[in-house]
Short mmCIF file of C-alpha atoms and ligand atoms in Angstrom, two decimals:
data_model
loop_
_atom_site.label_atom_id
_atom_site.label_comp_id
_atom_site.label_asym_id
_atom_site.label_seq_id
_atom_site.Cartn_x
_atom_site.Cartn_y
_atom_site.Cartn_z
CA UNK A 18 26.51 -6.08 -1.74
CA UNK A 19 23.08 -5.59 -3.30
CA UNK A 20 22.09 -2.07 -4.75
CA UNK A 21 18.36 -1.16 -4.04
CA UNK A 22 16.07 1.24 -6.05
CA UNK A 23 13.80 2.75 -3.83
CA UNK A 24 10.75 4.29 -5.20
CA UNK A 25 8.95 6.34 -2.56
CA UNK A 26 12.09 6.99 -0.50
CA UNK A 27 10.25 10.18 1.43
CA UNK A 28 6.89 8.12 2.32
CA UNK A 29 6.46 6.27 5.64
CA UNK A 30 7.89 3.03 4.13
CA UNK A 31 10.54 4.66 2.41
CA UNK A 32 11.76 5.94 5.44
CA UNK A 33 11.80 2.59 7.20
CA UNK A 34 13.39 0.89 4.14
CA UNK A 35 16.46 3.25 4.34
CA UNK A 36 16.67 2.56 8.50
CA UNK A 37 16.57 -0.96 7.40
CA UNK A 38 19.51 -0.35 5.00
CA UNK A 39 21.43 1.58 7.39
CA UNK A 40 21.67 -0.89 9.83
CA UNK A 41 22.98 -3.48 6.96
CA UNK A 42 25.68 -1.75 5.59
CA UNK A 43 27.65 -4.37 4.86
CA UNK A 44 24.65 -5.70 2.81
CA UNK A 45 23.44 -3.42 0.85
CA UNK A 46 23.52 0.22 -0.50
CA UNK A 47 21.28 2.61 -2.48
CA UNK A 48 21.81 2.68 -5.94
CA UNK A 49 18.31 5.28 -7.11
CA UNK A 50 16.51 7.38 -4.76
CA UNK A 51 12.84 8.60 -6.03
CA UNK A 52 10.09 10.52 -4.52
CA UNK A 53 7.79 13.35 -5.34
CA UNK A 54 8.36 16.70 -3.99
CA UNK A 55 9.51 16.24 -0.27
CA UNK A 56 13.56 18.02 -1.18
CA UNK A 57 14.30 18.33 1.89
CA UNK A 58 13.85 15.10 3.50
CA UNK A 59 15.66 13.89 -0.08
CA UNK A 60 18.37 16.07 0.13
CA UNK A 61 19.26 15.00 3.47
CA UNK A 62 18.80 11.12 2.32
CA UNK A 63 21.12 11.84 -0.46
CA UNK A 64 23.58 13.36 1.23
CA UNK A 65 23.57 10.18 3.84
CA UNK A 66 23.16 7.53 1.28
CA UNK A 67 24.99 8.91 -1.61
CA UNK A 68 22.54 7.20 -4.39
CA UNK A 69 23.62 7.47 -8.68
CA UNK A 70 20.55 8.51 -9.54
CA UNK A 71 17.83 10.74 -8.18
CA UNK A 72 14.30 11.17 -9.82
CA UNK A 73 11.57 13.61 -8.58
CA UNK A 74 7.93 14.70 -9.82
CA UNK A 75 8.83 18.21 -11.40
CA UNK A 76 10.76 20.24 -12.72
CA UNK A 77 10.39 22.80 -9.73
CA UNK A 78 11.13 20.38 -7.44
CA UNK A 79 14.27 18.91 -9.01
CA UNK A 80 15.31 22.98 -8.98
CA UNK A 81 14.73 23.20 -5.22
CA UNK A 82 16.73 20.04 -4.55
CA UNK A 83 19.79 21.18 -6.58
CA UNK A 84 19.56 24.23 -4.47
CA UNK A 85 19.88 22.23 -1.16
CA UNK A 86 22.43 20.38 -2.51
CA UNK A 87 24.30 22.58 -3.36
CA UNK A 88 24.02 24.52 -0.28
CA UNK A 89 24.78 21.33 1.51
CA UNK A 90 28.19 21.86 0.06
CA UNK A 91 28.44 18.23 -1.30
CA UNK A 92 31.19 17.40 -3.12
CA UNK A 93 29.98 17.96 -7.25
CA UNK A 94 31.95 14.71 -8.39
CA UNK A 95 29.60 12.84 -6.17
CA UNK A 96 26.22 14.14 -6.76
CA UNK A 97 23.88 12.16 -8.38
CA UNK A 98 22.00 12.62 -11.75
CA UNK A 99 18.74 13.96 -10.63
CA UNK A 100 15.69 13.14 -13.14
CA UNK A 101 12.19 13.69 -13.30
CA UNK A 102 9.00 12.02 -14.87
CA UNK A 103 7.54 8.41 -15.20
CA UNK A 104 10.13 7.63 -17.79
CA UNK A 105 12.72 8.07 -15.25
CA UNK A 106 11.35 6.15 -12.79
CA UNK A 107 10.97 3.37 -14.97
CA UNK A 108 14.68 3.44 -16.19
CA UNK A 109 15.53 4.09 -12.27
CA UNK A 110 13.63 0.73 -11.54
CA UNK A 111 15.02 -1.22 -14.35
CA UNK A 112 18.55 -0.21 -14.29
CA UNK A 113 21.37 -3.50 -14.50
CA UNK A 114 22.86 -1.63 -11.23
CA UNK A 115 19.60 -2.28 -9.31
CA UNK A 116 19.27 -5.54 -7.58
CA UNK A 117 15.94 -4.79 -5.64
CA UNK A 118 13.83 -2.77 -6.95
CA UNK A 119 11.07 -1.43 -3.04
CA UNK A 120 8.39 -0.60 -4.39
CA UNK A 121 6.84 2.17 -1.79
CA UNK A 122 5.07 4.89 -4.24
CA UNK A 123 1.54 5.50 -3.50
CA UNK A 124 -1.21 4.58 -5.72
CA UNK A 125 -0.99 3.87 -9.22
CA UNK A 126 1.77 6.27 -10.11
CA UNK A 127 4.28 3.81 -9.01
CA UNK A 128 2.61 1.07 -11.37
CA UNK A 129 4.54 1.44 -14.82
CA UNK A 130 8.16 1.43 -13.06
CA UNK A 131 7.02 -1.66 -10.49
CA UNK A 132 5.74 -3.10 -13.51
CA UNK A 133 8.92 -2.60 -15.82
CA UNK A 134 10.77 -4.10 -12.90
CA UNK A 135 8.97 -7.01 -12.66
CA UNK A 136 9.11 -7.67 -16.42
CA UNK A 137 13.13 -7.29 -15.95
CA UNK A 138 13.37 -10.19 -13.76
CA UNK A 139 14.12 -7.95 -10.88
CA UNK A 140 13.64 -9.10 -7.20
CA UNK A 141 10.63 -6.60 -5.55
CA UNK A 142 9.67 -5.57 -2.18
CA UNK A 143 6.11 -4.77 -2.65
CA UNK A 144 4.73 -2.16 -0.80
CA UNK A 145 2.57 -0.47 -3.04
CA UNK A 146 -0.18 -2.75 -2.89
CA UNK A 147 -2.10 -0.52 -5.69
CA UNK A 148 -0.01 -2.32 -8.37
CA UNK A 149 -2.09 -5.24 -8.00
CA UNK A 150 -5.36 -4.14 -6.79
CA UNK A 151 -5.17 -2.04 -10.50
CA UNK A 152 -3.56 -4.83 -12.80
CA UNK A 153 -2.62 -8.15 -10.78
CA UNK A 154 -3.41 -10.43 -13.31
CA UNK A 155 -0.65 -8.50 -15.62
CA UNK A 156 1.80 -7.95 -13.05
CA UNK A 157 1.36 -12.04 -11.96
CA UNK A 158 1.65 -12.99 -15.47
CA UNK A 159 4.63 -10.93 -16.24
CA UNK A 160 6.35 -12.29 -12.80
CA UNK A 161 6.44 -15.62 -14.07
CA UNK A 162 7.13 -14.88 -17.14
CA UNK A 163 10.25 -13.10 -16.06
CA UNK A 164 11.22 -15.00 -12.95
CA UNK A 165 10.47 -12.09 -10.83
CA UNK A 166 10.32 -12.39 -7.26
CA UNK A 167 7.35 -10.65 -5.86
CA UNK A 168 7.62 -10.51 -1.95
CA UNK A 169 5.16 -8.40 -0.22
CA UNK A 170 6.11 -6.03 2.17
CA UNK A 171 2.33 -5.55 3.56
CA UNK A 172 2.19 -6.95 6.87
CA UNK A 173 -0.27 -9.16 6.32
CA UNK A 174 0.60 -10.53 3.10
CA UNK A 175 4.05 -11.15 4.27
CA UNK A 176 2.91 -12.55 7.57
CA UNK A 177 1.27 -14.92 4.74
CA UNK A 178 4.56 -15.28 2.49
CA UNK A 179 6.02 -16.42 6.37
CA UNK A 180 3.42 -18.82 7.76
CA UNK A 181 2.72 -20.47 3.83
CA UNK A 182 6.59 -22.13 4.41
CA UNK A 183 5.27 -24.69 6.73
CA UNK A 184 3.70 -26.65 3.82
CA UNK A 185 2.25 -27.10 0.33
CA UNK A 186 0.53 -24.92 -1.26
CA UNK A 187 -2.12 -27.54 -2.21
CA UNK A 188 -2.48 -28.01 1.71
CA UNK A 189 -3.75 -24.89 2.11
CA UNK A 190 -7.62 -23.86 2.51
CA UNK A 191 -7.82 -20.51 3.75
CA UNK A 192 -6.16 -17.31 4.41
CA UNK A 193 -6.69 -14.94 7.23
CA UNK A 194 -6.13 -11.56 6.99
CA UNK A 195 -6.21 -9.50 10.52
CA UNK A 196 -7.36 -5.93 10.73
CA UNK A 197 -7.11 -3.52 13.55
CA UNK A 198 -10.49 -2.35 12.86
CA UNK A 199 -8.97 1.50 12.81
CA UNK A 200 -10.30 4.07 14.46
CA UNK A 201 -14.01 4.20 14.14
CA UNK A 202 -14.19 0.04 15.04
CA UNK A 203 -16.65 1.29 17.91
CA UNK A 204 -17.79 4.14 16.07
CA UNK A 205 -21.79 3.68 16.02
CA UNK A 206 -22.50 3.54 12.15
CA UNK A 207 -24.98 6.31 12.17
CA UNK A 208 -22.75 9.07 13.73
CA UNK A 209 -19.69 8.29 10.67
CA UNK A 210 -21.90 10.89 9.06
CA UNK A 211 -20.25 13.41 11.54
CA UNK A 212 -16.31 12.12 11.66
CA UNK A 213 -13.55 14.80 11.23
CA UNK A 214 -10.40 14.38 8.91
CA UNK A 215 -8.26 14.54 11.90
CA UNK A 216 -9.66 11.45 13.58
CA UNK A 217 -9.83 9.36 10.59
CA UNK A 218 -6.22 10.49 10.48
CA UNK A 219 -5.96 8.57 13.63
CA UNK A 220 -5.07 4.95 13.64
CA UNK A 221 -4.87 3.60 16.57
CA UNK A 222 -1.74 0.97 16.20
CA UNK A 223 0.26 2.24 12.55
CA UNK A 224 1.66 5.31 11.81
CA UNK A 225 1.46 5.29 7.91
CA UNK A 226 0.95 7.60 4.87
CA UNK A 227 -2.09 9.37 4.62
CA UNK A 228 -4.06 7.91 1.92
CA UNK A 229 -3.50 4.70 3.96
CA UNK A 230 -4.72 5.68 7.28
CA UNK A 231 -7.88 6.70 6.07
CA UNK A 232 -8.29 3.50 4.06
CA UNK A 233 -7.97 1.69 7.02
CA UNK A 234 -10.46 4.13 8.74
CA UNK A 235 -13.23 2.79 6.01
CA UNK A 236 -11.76 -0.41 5.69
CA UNK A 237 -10.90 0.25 2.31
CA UNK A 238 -7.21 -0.82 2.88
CA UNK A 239 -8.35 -4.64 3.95
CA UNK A 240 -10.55 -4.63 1.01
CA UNK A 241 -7.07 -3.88 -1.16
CA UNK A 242 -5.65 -6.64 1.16
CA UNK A 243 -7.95 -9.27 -0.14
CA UNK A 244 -7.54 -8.50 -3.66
CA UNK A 245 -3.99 -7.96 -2.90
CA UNK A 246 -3.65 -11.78 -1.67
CA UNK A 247 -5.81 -12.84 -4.49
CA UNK A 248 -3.21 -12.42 -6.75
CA UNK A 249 0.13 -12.90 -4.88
CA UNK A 250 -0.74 -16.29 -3.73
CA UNK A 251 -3.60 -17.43 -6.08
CA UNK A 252 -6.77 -17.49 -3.86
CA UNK A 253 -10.32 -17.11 -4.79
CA UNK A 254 -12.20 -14.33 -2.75
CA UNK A 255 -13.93 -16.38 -1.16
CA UNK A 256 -11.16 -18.21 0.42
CA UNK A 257 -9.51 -15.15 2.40
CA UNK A 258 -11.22 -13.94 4.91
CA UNK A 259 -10.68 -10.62 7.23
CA UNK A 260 -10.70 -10.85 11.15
CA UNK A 261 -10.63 -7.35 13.22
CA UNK A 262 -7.59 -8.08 15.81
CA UNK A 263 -7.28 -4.33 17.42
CA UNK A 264 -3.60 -5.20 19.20
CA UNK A 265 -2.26 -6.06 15.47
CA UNK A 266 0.03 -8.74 16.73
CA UNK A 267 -1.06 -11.12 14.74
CA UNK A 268 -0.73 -10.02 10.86
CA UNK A 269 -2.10 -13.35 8.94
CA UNK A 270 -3.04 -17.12 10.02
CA UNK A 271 -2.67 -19.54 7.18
CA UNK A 272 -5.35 -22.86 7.47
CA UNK A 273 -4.07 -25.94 6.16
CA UNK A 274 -6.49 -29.08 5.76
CA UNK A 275 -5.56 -30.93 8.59
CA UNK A 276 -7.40 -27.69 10.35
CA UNK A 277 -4.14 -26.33 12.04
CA UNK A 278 -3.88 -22.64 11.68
CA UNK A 279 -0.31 -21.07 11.56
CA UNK A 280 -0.21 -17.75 12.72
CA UNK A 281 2.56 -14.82 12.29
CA UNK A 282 2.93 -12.36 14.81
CA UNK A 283 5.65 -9.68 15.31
CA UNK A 284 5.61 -6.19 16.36
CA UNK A 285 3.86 -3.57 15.02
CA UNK A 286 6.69 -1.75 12.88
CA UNK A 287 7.23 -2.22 9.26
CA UNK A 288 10.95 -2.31 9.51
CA UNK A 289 10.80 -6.46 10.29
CA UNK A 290 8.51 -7.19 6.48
CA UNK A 291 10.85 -4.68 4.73
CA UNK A 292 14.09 -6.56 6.45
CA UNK A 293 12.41 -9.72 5.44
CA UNK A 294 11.89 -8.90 1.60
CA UNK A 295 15.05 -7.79 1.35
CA UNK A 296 16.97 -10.72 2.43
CA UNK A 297 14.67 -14.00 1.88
CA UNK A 298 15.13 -16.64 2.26
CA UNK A 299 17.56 -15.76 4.85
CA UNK A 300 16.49 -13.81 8.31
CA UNK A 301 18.74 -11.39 9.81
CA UNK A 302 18.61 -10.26 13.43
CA UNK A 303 15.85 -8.36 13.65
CA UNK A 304 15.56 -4.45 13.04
CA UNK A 305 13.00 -4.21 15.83
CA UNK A 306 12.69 -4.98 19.57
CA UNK A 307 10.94 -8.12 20.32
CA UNK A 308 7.59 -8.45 20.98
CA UNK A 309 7.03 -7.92 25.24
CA UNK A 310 4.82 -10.66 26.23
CA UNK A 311 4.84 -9.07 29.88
CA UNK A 312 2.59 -6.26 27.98
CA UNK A 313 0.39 -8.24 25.94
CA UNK A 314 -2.59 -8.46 27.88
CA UNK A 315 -4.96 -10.35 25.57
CA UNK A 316 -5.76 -11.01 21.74
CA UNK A 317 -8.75 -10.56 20.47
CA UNK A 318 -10.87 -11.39 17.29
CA UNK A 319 -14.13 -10.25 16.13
CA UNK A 320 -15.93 -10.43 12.75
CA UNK A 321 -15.82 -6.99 10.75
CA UNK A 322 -18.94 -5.52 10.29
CA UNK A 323 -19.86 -4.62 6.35
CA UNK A 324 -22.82 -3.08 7.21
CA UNK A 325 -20.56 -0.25 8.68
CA UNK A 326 -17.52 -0.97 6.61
CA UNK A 327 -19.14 -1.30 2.94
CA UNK A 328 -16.68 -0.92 1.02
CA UNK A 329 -14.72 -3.83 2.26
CA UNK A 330 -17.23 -6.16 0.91
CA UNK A 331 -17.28 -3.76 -2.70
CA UNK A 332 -13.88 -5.48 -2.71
CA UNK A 333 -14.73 -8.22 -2.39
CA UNK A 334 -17.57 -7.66 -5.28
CA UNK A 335 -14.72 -6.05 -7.84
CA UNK A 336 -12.34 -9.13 -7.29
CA UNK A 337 -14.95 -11.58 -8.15
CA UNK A 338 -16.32 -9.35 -11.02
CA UNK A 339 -12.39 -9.12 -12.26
CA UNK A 340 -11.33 -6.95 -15.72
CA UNK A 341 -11.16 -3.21 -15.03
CA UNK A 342 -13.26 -3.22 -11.71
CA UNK A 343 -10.64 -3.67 -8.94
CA UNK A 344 -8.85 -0.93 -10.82
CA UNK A 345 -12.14 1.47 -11.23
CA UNK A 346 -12.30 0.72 -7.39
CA UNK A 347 -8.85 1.73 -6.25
CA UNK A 348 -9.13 5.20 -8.76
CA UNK A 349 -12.46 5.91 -7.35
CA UNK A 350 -11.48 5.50 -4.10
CA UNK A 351 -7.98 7.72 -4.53
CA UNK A 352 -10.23 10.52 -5.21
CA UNK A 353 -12.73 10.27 -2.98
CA UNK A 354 -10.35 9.93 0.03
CA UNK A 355 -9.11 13.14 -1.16
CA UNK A 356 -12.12 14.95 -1.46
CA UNK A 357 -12.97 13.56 2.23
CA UNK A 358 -9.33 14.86 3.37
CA UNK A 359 -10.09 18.42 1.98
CA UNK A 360 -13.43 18.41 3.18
CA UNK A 361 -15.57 17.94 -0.12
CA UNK A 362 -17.44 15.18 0.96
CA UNK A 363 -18.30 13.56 4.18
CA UNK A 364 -16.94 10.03 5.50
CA UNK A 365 -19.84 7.66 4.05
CA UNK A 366 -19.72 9.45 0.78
CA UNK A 367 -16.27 7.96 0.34
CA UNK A 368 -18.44 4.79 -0.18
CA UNK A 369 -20.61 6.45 -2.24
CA UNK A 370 -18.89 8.29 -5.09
CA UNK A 371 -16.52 5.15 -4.94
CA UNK A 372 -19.52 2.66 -5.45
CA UNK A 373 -21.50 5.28 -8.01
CA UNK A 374 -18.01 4.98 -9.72
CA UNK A 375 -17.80 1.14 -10.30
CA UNK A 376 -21.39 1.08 -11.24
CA UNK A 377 -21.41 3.66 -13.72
CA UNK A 378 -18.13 2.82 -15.34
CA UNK A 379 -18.26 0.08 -18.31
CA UNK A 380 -16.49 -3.06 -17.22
CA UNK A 381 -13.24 -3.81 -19.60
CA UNK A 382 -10.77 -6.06 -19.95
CA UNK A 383 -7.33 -4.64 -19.71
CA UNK A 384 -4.87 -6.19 -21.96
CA UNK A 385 -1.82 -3.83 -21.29
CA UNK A 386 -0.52 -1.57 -18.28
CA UNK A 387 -1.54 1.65 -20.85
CA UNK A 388 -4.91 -0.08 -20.69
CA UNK A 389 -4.98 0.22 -16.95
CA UNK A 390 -3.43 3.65 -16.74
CA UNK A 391 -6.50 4.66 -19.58
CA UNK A 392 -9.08 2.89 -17.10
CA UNK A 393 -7.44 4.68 -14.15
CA UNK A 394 -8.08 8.07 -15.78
CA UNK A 395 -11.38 7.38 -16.77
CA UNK A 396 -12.31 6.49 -13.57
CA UNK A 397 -10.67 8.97 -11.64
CA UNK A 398 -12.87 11.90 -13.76
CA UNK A 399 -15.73 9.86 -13.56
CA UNK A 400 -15.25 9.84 -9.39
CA UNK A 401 -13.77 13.26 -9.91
CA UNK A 402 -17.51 14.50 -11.34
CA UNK A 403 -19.68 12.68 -8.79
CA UNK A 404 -17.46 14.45 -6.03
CA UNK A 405 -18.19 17.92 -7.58
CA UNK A 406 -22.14 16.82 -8.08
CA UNK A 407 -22.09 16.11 -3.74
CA UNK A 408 -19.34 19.27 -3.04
CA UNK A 409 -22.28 21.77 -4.98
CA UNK A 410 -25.85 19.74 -3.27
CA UNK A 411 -24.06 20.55 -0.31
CA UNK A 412 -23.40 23.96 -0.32
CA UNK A 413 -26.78 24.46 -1.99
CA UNK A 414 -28.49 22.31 0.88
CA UNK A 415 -27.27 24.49 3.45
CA UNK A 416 -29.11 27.35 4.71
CA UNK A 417 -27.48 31.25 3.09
CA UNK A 418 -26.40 32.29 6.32
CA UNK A 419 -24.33 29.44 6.49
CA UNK A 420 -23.02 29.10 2.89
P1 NAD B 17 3.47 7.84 1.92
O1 NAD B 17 2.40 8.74 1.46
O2 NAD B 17 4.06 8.04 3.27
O3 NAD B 17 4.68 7.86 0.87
C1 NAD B 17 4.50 7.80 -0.52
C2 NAD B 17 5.80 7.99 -1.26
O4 NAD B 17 5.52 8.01 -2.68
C3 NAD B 17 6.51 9.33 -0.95
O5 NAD B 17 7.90 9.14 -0.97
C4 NAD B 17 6.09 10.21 -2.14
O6 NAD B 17 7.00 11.24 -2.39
C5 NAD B 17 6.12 9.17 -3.25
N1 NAD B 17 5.35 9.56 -4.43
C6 NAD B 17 4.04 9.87 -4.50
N2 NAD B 17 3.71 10.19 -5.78
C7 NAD B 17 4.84 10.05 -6.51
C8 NAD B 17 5.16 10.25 -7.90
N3 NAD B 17 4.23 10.63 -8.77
N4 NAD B 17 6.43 10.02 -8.29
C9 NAD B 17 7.38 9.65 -7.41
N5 NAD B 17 7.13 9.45 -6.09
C10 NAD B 17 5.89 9.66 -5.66
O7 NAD B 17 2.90 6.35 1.78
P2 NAD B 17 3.34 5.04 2.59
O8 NAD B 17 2.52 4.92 3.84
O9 NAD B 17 4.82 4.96 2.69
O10 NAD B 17 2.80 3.91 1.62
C11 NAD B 17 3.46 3.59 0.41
C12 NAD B 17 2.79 2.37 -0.19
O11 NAD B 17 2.96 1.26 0.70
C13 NAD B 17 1.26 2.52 -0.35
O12 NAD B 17 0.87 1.85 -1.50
C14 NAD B 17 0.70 1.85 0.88
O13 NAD B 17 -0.59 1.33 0.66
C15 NAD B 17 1.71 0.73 1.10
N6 NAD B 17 1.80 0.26 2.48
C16 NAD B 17 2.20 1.12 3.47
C17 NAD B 17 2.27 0.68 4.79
C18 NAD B 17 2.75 1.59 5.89
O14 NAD B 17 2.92 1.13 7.03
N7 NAD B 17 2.99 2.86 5.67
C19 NAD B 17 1.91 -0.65 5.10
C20 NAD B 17 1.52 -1.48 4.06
C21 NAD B 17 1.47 -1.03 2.76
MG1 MG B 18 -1.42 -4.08 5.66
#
């Protein structure tokens, strides 16, 4: 029986990860449940999973999920601790009792725990691909320091992890990555000027968290990809290219020399990457229904456009540049997808304040994760003044009667 940590346990993944581990019970279990403020959805997860430890954002939110619980009427001798703060993740994610350690946080507040986890030799389901868009080459070097088995959980990337078995890595030439393009793939580029929140909220194939559905929308998310497959399997930028595939069937093709492509395709639902990084290098029965060839009525690949999708090839630009750049560029963008989402700034400006960002910020080399986390800051208030600059020309723009 292996015990899982699962950090992000109310998020889209999280979810998935605990459907996975419901269907395995003979498997594995839940040792540390920890999310941010969603107590209901936790309560009810620890009332079904009955976890040792719990850790939430706040203080107000560990007071509302004591209340549930104890109007659940669970028994007291089996309710878990329940902790808050980034300490407590970390000690949830590095705990002797945790065998896999998912990481499913969003954005660089999962970092430090993922990180700690790593650096205890602990198996990881990667989902949070932020950890190494912000600090791969620390992350990489601390996995093999500490025997650390990184297997991504990213569809693509562990399409990758699948279709890289079939030979040596020195065979290999290129990676593919496959995107679905999102919603605005036929989207004329000069009417993105005019695209709501609610249809960049709407991806056409996934049903994910929000801060990734609108970096698909931009193509921000395959620019993370890239960087993302950079570092787990040692490529230079310019070997992994992206290929818009709208049915997202196929998640990755590996190219070996000989010039045969292997492919991985499965259906669209996380649940079959999260079985697979929690039990490689065996396979289970899968947690999905098959793929239903009678419904697949073609495949179809196109080159992405970075005229229209800019910041894809920004990511391409920070990955080469290296240091403190990929992790300017995921900050930048955090913030400006939530200025977008509450209606700050329009859906090119996301670009913008992101790319005014990495240009305006110096370029450092980070030497420790509290580097990062001090280059994150930065660069979040940095983003976080270029979005109040835009907010205010706005509103001034704008004729009075319409202020
Ligand atoms: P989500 O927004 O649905 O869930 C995020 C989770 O993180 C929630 O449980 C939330 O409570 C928790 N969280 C946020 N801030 C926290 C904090 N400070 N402390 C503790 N918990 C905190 O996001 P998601 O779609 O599940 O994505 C999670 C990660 O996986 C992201 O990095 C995303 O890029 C990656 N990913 C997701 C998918 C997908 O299909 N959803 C696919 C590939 C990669
Ligand atoms: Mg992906």
């Amino acid at each position: 029986m292996t015990a899982l940590t699962l950090l992000g346990s109310t998020g889209s993944i999280g979810v998935s990860t605990l459907d996975v581990v419901r269907r395995l019970p003979e498997r594995f279990c839940i040792f540390a449940l920890c999310a941010g403020r969603n107590a209901d959805l936790l309560a009810s997860q620890i009332a079904e999973f009955r976890p040792q430890l719990v850790v939430v954002e706040t203080d107000s939110v560990r007071a509302s999920l004591m209340e549930r619980l104890a109007s659940a009427g669970l028994d007291s001798g089996s309710l878990p601790a329940v902790e808050t703060g980034p300490a407590a993740l970390v000690a949830a994610a590095t705990a002797q009792d945790a065998g896999i350690v998912m990481s499913a946080i969003v954005g660089v507040a999962g970092l430090q725990a993922t990180y700690e986890a790593v650096k205890a030799g602990k198996r990881i389901g990667l989902a949070n691909k932020e950890v190494l868009v912000a600090s791969g080459k620390l992350v990489m070097e601390a996995a093999r320091a500490h025997n650390s088995e990184l297997i991504p959980v990213d569809s693509e990337h562990n399409g990758a992890h699948q279709a890289l078995r079939a030979g040596r890595r020195h065979e290999v030439t290129r990676l593919i990555l496959t995107a679905s393009g999102g919603p605005f793939r036929n989207t004329p580029k000069d009417q993105l000027r005019e695209v709501t929140v609610e249809q960049a909220l709407n991806h056409p194939t996934w049903k994910m968290g929000q801060r990734i559905t609108i970096d698909s929308a931009t193509m921000m998310n395959k620019g993370f990809e890239v960087i993302e497959a950079c570092w787990l399997f040692d490529f230079a930028p310019s070997d992994v290219d992206v290929v818009i595939h709208p049915q997202s069937s196929v998640h990755a093709m590996v190219e070996y020399l000989d010039g045969s492509l292997l492919a991985q395709i499965s259906t669209t639902d996380m649940r079959m990457p999260i079985q697979y990084a929690l039990t490689w290098p065996e396979r289970l029965p899968a947690p999905v229904p098959p793929m239903d060839w009678s419904s697949v009525r073609s495949l179809e690949f196109f080159p992405p456009d970075l005229d229209k999708f800019p910041l894809l090839r920004l990511a391409y630009e920070a990955q080469l540049s290296g240091g403190s750049a990929p992790c300017t560029l995921n900050a930048a963008d955090e913030i400006a997808v939530e200025a977008f989402v509450n209606r700050q700034i329009s859906f090119p400006e996301i670009h913008a304040v992101v790319a005014e960002t990495l240009s305006r910020e110096p370029a450092r080399s980070p030497a420790s994760i509290a580097d990062v986390l001090e280059i994150d800051r930065a660069s979040r208030r940095r983003a976080g003044e270029l979005v109040r600059q835009r907010s205010q020309n706005a509103t001034s723009a704008q004729p009075a009667g319409k202020r």
